[in-house]
C-alpha cells in the first residue's frame, strides 16, 4: 500500500500543484481581456457543435428522452449546413431509447454512470452500470471521481476505480471523469484531481455534475487546462476538457472558449477535445445567431 501510494505522490510531484487561488484568479482575469475577440458568429457556431444536449432530471422518462432525441434528429435534418450537437447526454437506462431512435450522424450517446452524481456506491455497481449502458448503445461514459477518497488522500482507490471503468469502456470510446470542482474547492485540489484522473485513463476531465451549489467556474477550467497542458508535455497524450454545470449563456460559453484557446491552444478547439454539457445553451446560441427567440431543444 505504501509503495503504491508513493507512486501516485511521485507522479504528482512532477507537476507544480502548489497553486494559490488568488494568483489563479489574476491569471484568469488577464486571459479574459482577450474575450471580445472571440465574439464572432463562426465561434458561436463552433460552440454549438461542442454541446452535449443534456437531460439529467428526476422526471426524465422514455417519452421525454425520445422527444429530445427526435428534436436532435429534426434539427439536423432541417439544418444540413449547420453544425450538429456533439452528443446527447442521458442516464444509463435511456441509452437504448436513444440508440434506437437517434438518426443524426456524428452525434454521440453519452451516459452518466458509476453512481452519478455522488459516486457513492460499490465499485462493482459502477462497473456493471457502465457495462449495461455500453451494451444498450452508449458510446461515451461520464463518471464522477470518488471525491471522498480523493480528499482522504486515497489516490490508489481513485486510480483503481477509474482505471477499471476505462478498461470496460475501451479505447474506442471516451471516458470522461467529472472532478466536481465545487466540492474540491481549491486550485491545488482541482489540479491534483485532474492529474490523477488522467493518469488513471480519463480521455476527458469534466468540471461538474451540475448537482451541487458550485459548478463550473472560469478559475476551475483554467486550472484543469493547465493540468492537461502539462500532462501532454510530459506524456504526449492529449486529454479533452468538458465544461458542465451552469453553462447557460453565450457569454459564458465564450469565456470558456477563450480560456481553453489561450491555455491549450487551437489544437484543442475541436469537438474531439472540447465539450460543453448544457441544456439551455443550445437554444441561446441559436437565438443569438438568428436574432430570434429560438426554442428548438
PDB file of N, CA and C in Angstrom, residues 83-152:
ATOM      1  N   UNK A  83     -23.685  23.118 -37.941  1.00  0.00           N
ATOM      2  CA  UNK A  83     -23.076  22.043 -37.138  1.00  0.00           C
ATOM      3  C   UNK A  83     -24.118  21.320 -36.285  1.00  0.00           C
ATOM      4  N   UNK A  84     -23.917  20.030 -36.107  1.00  0.00           N
ATOM      5  CA  UNK A  84     -24.806  19.279 -35.218  1.00  0.00           C
ATOM      6  C   UNK A  84     -24.233  19.279 -33.806  1.00  0.00           C
ATOM      7  N   UNK A  85     -25.061  19.064 -32.792  1.00  0.00           N
ATOM      8  CA  UNK A  85     -24.513  18.959 -31.432  1.00  0.00           C
ATOM      9  C   UNK A  85     -23.543  17.787 -31.348  1.00  0.00           C
ATOM     10  N   UNK A  86     -22.658  17.844 -30.364  1.00  0.00           N
ATOM     11  CA  UNK A  86     -21.650  16.784 -30.216  1.00  0.00           C
ATOM     12  C   UNK A  86     -22.266  15.492 -29.706  1.00  0.00           C
ATOM     13  N   UNK A  87     -23.256  15.605 -28.821  1.00  0.00           N
ATOM     14  CA  UNK A  87     -23.784  14.397 -28.175  1.00  0.00           C
ATOM     15  C   UNK A  87     -25.121  14.705 -27.515  1.00  0.00           C
ATOM     16  N   UNK A  88     -25.799  13.645 -27.134  1.00  0.00           N
ATOM     17  CA  UNK A  88     -26.935  13.735 -26.233  1.00  0.00           C
ATOM     18  C   UNK A  88     -26.526  12.981 -24.969  1.00  0.00           C
ATOM     19  N   UNK A  89     -26.756  13.599 -23.816  1.00  0.00           N
ATOM     20  CA  UNK A  89     -26.290  13.033 -22.545  1.00  0.00           C
ATOM     21  C   UNK A  89     -27.493  12.687 -21.671  1.00  0.00           C
ATOM     22  N   UNK A  90     -27.577  11.403 -21.283  1.00  0.00           N
ATOM     23  CA  UNK A  90     -28.744  10.908 -20.540  1.00  0.00           C
ATOM     24  C   UNK A  90     -28.300   9.929 -19.457  1.00  0.00           C
ATOM     25  N   UNK A  91     -29.253   9.548 -18.600  1.00  0.00           N
ATOM     26  CA  UNK A  91     -29.000   8.489 -17.623  1.00  0.00           C
ATOM     27  C   UNK A  91     -28.879   7.142 -18.345  1.00  0.00           C
ATOM     28  N   UNK A  92     -28.184   6.177 -17.743  1.00  0.00           N
ATOM     29  CA  UNK A  92     -27.918   4.900 -18.414  1.00  0.00           C
ATOM     30  C   UNK A  92     -29.162   4.152 -18.884  1.00  0.00           C
ATOM     31  N   UNK A  93     -30.249   4.227 -18.140  1.00  0.00           N
ATOM     32  CA  UNK A  93     -31.410   3.425 -18.517  1.00  0.00           C
ATOM     33  C   UNK A  93     -32.079   3.926 -19.796  1.00  0.00           C
ATOM     34  N   UNK A  94     -31.649   5.106 -20.272  1.00  0.00           N
ATOM     35  CA  UNK A  94     -32.218   5.632 -21.507  1.00  0.00           C
ATOM     36  C   UNK A  94     -31.303   5.429 -22.720  1.00  0.00           C
ATOM     37  N   UNK A  95     -30.193   4.747 -22.532  1.00  0.00           N
ATOM     38  CA  UNK A  95     -29.260   4.535 -23.650  1.00  0.00           C
ATOM     39  C   UNK A  95     -29.938   3.809 -24.800  1.00  0.00           C
ATOM     40  N   UNK A  96     -30.744   2.813 -24.483  1.00  0.00           N
ATOM     41  CA  UNK A  96     -31.409   2.043 -25.532  1.00  0.00           C
ATOM     42  C   UNK A  96     -32.411   2.895 -26.299  1.00  0.00           C
ATOM     43  N   UNK A  97     -33.168   3.725 -25.580  1.00  0.00           N
ATOM     44  CA  UNK A  97     -34.139   4.617 -26.236  1.00  0.00           C
ATOM     45  C   UNK A  97     -33.429   5.510 -27.243  1.00  0.00           C
ATOM     46  N   UNK A  98     -32.300   6.089 -26.810  1.00  0.00           N
ATOM     47  CA  UNK A  98     -31.565   6.992 -27.699  1.00  0.00           C
ATOM     48  C   UNK A  98     -30.947   6.230 -28.862  1.00  0.00           C
ATOM     49  N   UNK A  99     -30.302   5.108 -28.571  1.00  0.00           N
ATOM     50  CA  UNK A  99     -29.595   4.368 -29.630  1.00  0.00           C
ATOM     51  C   UNK A  99     -30.557   3.847 -30.693  1.00  0.00           C
ATOM     52  N   UNK A 100     -31.777   3.540 -30.296  1.00  0.00           N
ATOM     53  CA  UNK A 100     -32.767   3.027 -31.249  1.00  0.00           C
ATOM     54  C   UNK A 100     -33.447   4.125 -32.060  1.00  0.00           C
ATOM     55  N   UNK A 101     -33.345   5.379 -31.592  1.00  0.00           N
ATOM     56  CA  UNK A 101     -34.083   6.455 -32.267  1.00  0.00           C
ATOM     57  C   UNK A 101     -33.194   7.560 -32.833  1.00  0.00           C
ATOM     58  N   UNK A 102     -31.933   7.622 -32.409  1.00  0.00           N
ATOM     59  CA  UNK A 102     -31.042   8.679 -32.894  1.00  0.00           C
ATOM     60  C   UNK A 102     -30.631   8.401 -34.335  1.00  0.00           C
ATOM     61  N   UNK A 103     -30.913   9.356 -35.209  1.00  0.00           N
ATOM     62  CA  UNK A 103     -30.591   9.210 -36.634  1.00  0.00           C
ATOM     63  C   UNK A 103     -29.539  10.209 -37.101  1.00  0.00           C
ATOM     64  N   UNK A 104     -29.246  11.209 -36.280  1.00  0.00           N
ATOM     65  CA  UNK A 104     -28.301  12.259 -36.661  1.00  0.00           C
ATOM     66  C   UNK A 104     -26.883  11.705 -36.677  1.00  0.00           C
ATOM     67  N   UNK A 105     -26.236  11.759 -37.823  1.00  0.00           N
ATOM     68  CA  UNK A 105     -24.871  11.247 -37.949  1.00  0.00           C
ATOM     69  C   UNK A 105     -23.899  12.070 -37.106  1.00  0.00           C
ATOM     70  N   UNK A 106     -22.990  11.362 -36.447  1.00  0.00           N
ATOM     71  CA  UNK A 106     -21.931  12.033 -35.726  1.00  0.00           C
ATOM     72  C   UNK A 106     -22.275  12.493 -34.326  1.00  0.00           C
ATOM     73  N   UNK A 107     -23.518  12.278 -33.891  1.00  0.00           N
ATOM     74  CA  UNK A 107     -23.916  12.673 -32.540  1.00  0.00           C
ATOM     75  C   UNK A 107     -23.678  11.490 -31.599  1.00  0.00           C
ATOM     76  N   UNK A 108     -22.833  11.696 -30.606  1.00  0.00           N
ATOM     77  CA  UNK A 108     -22.500  10.628 -29.668  1.00  0.00           C
ATOM     78  C   UNK A 108     -23.624  10.427 -28.654  1.00  0.00           C
ATOM     79  N   UNK A 109     -23.639   9.246 -28.038  1.00  0.00           N
ATOM     80  CA  UNK A 109     -24.588   8.941 -26.964  1.00  0.00           C
ATOM     81  C   UNK A 109     -23.788   8.844 -25.673  1.00  0.00           C
ATOM     82  N   UNK A 110     -23.912   9.882 -24.851  1.00  0.00           N
ATOM     83  CA  UNK A 110     -23.185   9.934 -23.580  1.00  0.00           C
ATOM     84  C   UNK A 110     -24.108   9.489 -22.457  1.00  0.00           C
ATOM     85  N   UNK A 111     -23.607   8.618 -21.609  1.00  0.00           N
ATOM     86  CA  UNK A 111     -24.355   8.220 -20.409  1.00  0.00           C
ATOM     87  C   UNK A 111     -23.532   8.533 -19.171  1.00  0.00           C
ATOM     88  N   UNK A 112     -24.176   9.172 -18.195  1.00  0.00           N
ATOM     89  CA  UNK A 112     -23.537   9.305 -16.883  1.00  0.00           C
ATOM     90  C   UNK A 112     -23.647   7.949 -16.195  1.00  0.00           C
ATOM     91  N   UNK A 113     -22.599   7.552 -15.514  1.00  0.00           N
ATOM     92  CA  UNK A 113     -22.573   6.213 -14.929  1.00  0.00           C
ATOM     93  C   UNK A 113     -21.768   6.231 -13.634  1.00  0.00           C
ATOM     94  N   UNK A 114     -21.626   5.055 -13.025  1.00  0.00           N
ATOM     95  CA  UNK A 114     -20.795   4.929 -11.841  1.00  0.00           C
ATOM     96  C   UNK A 114     -21.377   5.578 -10.607  1.00  0.00           C
ATOM     97  N   UNK A 115     -22.701   5.488 -10.435  1.00  0.00           N
ATOM     98  CA  UNK A 115     -23.312   6.071  -9.249  1.00  0.00           C
ATOM     99  C   UNK A 115     -23.432   7.583  -9.323  1.00  0.00           C
ATOM    100  N   UNK A 116     -23.600   8.107 -10.529  1.00  0.00           N
ATOM    101  CA  UNK A 116     -23.807   9.552 -10.717  1.00  0.00           C
ATOM    102  C   UNK A 116     -25.012  10.004  -9.897  1.00  0.00           C
ATOM    103  N   UNK A 117     -24.981  11.195  -9.241  1.00  0.00           N
ATOM    104  CA  UNK A 117     -23.915  12.197  -9.288  1.00  0.00           C
ATOM    105  C   UNK A 117     -22.930  12.157  -8.122  1.00  0.00           C
ATOM    106  N   UNK A 118     -23.089  11.234  -7.181  1.00  0.00           N
ATOM    107  CA  UNK A 118     -22.237  11.270  -5.984  1.00  0.00           C
ATOM    108  C   UNK A 118     -21.052  10.318  -6.047  1.00  0.00           C
ATOM    109  N   UNK A 119     -21.134   9.295  -6.895  1.00  0.00           N
ATOM    110  CA  UNK A 119     -20.112   8.243  -6.970  1.00  0.00           C
ATOM    111  C   UNK A 119     -20.040   7.424  -5.684  1.00  0.00           C
ATOM    112  N   UNK A 120     -21.083   7.507  -4.866  1.00  0.00           N
ATOM    113  CA  UNK A 120     -21.071   6.830  -3.563  1.00  0.00           C
ATOM    114  C   UNK A 120     -21.799   5.495  -3.634  1.00  0.00           C
ATOM    115  N   UNK A 121     -21.227   4.596  -4.397  1.00  0.00           N
ATOM    116  CA  UNK A 121     -21.772   3.243  -4.457  1.00  0.00           C
ATOM    117  C   UNK A 121     -20.605   2.266  -4.592  1.00  0.00           C
ATOM    118  N   UNK A 122     -20.920   0.980  -4.614  1.00  0.00           N
ATOM    119  CA  UNK A 122     -19.884  -0.041  -4.679  1.00  0.00           C
ATOM    120  C   UNK A 122     -19.192  -0.032  -6.045  1.00  0.00           C
ATOM    121  N   UNK A 123     -17.878  -0.260  -6.079  1.00  0.00           N
ATOM    122  CA  UNK A 123     -17.174  -0.332  -7.365  1.00  0.00           C
ATOM    123  C   UNK A 123     -17.805  -1.341  -8.319  1.00  0.00           C
ATOM    124  N   UNK A 124     -18.318  -2.450  -7.768  1.00  0.00           N
ATOM    125  CA  UNK A 124     -18.949  -3.471  -8.613  1.00  0.00           C
ATOM    126  C   UNK A 124     -20.189  -2.922  -9.309  1.00  0.00           C
ATOM    127  N   UNK A 125     -20.950  -2.084  -8.582  1.00  0.00           N
ATOM    128  CA  UNK A 125     -22.144  -1.461  -9.167  1.00  0.00           C
ATOM    129  C   UNK A 125     -21.734  -0.502 -10.288  1.00  0.00           C
ATOM    130  N   UNK A 126     -20.656   0.223 -10.066  1.00  0.00           N
ATOM    131  CA  UNK A 126     -20.180   1.172 -11.076  1.00  0.00           C
ATOM    132  C   UNK A 126     -19.803   0.468 -12.378  1.00  0.00           C
ATOM    133  N   UNK A 127     -19.106  -0.648 -12.250  1.00  0.00           N
ATOM    134  CA  UNK A 127     -18.679  -1.356 -13.457  1.00  0.00           C
ATOM    135  C   UNK A 127     -19.867  -2.011 -14.163  1.00  0.00           C
ATOM    136  N   UNK A 128     -20.790  -2.569 -13.391  1.00  0.00           N
ATOM    137  CA  UNK A 128     -21.969  -3.205 -14.009  1.00  0.00           C
ATOM    138  C   UNK A 128     -22.822  -2.161 -14.713  1.00  0.00           C
ATOM    139  N   UNK A 129     -23.048  -1.026 -14.057  1.00  0.00           N
ATOM    140  CA  UNK A 129     -23.860   0.030 -14.665  1.00  0.00           C
ATOM    141  C   UNK A 129     -23.229   0.517 -15.967  1.00  0.00           C
ATOM    142  N   UNK A 130     -21.922   0.661 -15.960  1.00  0.00           N
ATOM    143  CA  UNK A 130     -21.207   1.093 -17.168  1.00  0.00           C
ATOM    144  C   UNK A 130     -21.349   0.056 -18.277  1.00  0.00           C
ATOM    145  N   UNK A 131     -21.172  -1.209 -17.937  1.00  0.00           N
ATOM    146  CA  UNK A 131     -21.294  -2.276 -18.931  1.00  0.00           C
ATOM    147  C   UNK A 131     -22.682  -2.310 -19.554  1.00  0.00           C
ATOM    148  N   UNK A 132     -23.708  -2.134 -18.728  1.00  0.00           N
ATOM    149  CA  UNK A 132     -25.083  -2.156 -19.224  1.00  0.00           C
ATOM    150  C   UNK A 132     -25.362  -0.960 -20.134  1.00  0.00           C
ATOM    151  N   UNK A 133     -24.835   0.213 -19.763  1.00  0.00           N
ATOM    152  CA  UNK A 133     -25.026   1.399 -20.604  1.00  0.00           C
ATOM    153  C   UNK A 133     -24.384   1.208 -21.975  1.00  0.00           C
ATOM    154  N   UNK A 134     -23.174   0.646 -21.988  1.00  0.00           N
ATOM    155  CA  UNK A 134     -22.492   0.394 -23.263  1.00  0.00           C
ATOM    156  C   UNK A 134     -23.236  -0.655 -24.086  1.00  0.00           C
ATOM    157  N   UNK A 135     -23.724  -1.675 -23.413  1.00  0.00           N
ATOM    158  CA  UNK A 135     -24.480  -2.736 -24.098  1.00  0.00           C
ATOM    159  C   UNK A 135     -25.724  -2.169 -24.767  1.00  0.00           C
ATOM    160  N   UNK A 136     -26.342  -1.178 -24.106  1.00  0.00           N
ATOM    161  CA  UNK A 136     -27.573  -0.590 -24.635  1.00  0.00           C
ATOM    162  C   UNK A 136     -27.330   0.512 -25.659  1.00  0.00           C
ATOM    163  N   UNK A 137     -26.067   0.811 -25.942  1.00  0.00           N
ATOM    164  CA  UNK A 137     -25.786   1.749 -27.023  1.00  0.00           C
ATOM    165  C   UNK A 137     -25.011   3.000 -26.677  1.00  0.00           C
ATOM    166  N   UNK A 138     -24.653   3.180 -25.414  1.00  0.00           N
ATOM    167  CA  UNK A 138     -23.831   4.346 -25.066  1.00  0.00           C
ATOM    168  C   UNK A 138     -22.504   4.284 -25.806  1.00  0.00           C
ATOM    169  N   UNK A 139     -22.064   5.433 -26.304  1.00  0.00           N
ATOM    170  CA  UNK A 139     -20.772   5.497 -27.000  1.00  0.00           C
ATOM    171  C   UNK A 139     -19.741   6.282 -26.201  1.00  0.00           C
ATOM    172  N   UNK A 140     -20.189   6.968 -25.149  1.00  0.00           N
ATOM    173  CA  UNK A 140     -19.291   7.682 -24.246  1.00  0.00           C
ATOM    174  C   UNK A 140     -19.832   7.544 -22.824  1.00  0.00           C
ATOM    175  N   UNK A 141     -18.931   7.531 -21.853  1.00  0.00           N
ATOM    176  CA  UNK A 141     -19.310   7.367 -20.453  1.00  0.00           C
ATOM    177  C   UNK A 141     -18.732   8.503 -19.620  1.00  0.00           C
ATOM    178  N   UNK A 142     -19.598   9.121 -18.799  1.00  0.00           N
ATOM    179  CA  UNK A 142     -19.162  10.137 -17.844  1.00  0.00           C
ATOM    180  C   UNK A 142     -19.322   9.581 -16.429  1.00  0.00           C
ATOM    181  N   UNK A 143     -18.247   9.585 -15.665  1.00  0.00           N
ATOM    182  CA  UNK A 143     -18.307   9.136 -14.273  1.00  0.00           C
ATOM    183  C   UNK A 143     -17.791  10.239 -13.357  1.00  0.00           C
ATOM    184  N   UNK A 144     -18.109  10.120 -12.080  1.00  0.00           N
ATOM    185  CA  UNK A 144     -17.645  11.097 -11.098  1.00  0.00           C
ATOM    186  C   UNK A 144     -16.446  10.540 -10.334  1.00  0.00           C
ATOM    187  N   UNK A 145     -15.399  11.335 -10.236  1.00  0.00           N
ATOM    188  CA  UNK A 145     -14.267  10.997  -9.382  1.00  0.00           C
ATOM    189  C   UNK A 145     -14.788  10.658  -7.982  1.00  0.00           C
ATOM    190  N   UNK A 146     -14.298   9.588  -7.353  1.00  0.00           N
ATOM    191  CA  UNK A 146     -14.691   9.337  -5.960  1.00  0.00           C
ATOM    192  C   UNK A 146     -14.066  10.384  -5.041  1.00  0.00           C
ATOM    193  N   UNK A 147     -14.769  11.506  -4.918  1.00  0.00           N
ATOM    194  CA  UNK A 147     -14.218  12.695  -4.265  1.00  0.00           C
ATOM    195  C   UNK A 147     -13.851  12.425  -2.805  1.00  0.00           C
ATOM    196  N   UNK A 148     -14.671  11.634  -2.109  1.00  0.00           N
ATOM    197  CA  UNK A 148     -14.368  11.327  -0.711  1.00  0.00           C
ATOM    198  C   UNK A 148     -13.022  10.666  -0.553  1.00  0.00           C
ATOM    199  N   UNK A 149     -12.746   9.670  -1.391  1.00  0.00           N
ATOM    200  CA  UNK A 149     -11.446   9.004  -1.343  1.00  0.00           C
ATOM    201  C   UNK A 149     -10.322   9.978  -1.698  1.00  0.00           C
ATOM    202  N   UNK A 150     -10.573  10.819  -2.701  1.00  0.00           N
ATOM    203  CA  UNK A 150      -9.540  11.775  -3.110  1.00  0.00           C
ATOM    204  C   UNK A 150      -9.173  12.712  -1.963  1.00  0.00           C
ATOM    205  N   UNK A 151     -10.185  13.259  -1.297  1.00  0.00           N
ATOM    206  CA  UNK A 151      -9.927  14.206  -0.211  1.00  0.00           C
ATOM    207  C   UNK A 151      -9.243  13.537   0.990  1.00  0.00           C
ATOM    208  N   UNK A 152      -9.427  12.213   1.132  1.00  0.00           N
ATOM    209  CA  UNK A 152      -8.715  11.451   2.167  1.00  0.00           C
ATOM    210  C   UNK A 152      -7.263  11.196   1.782  1.00  0.00           C
TER     211      UNK A 152
END
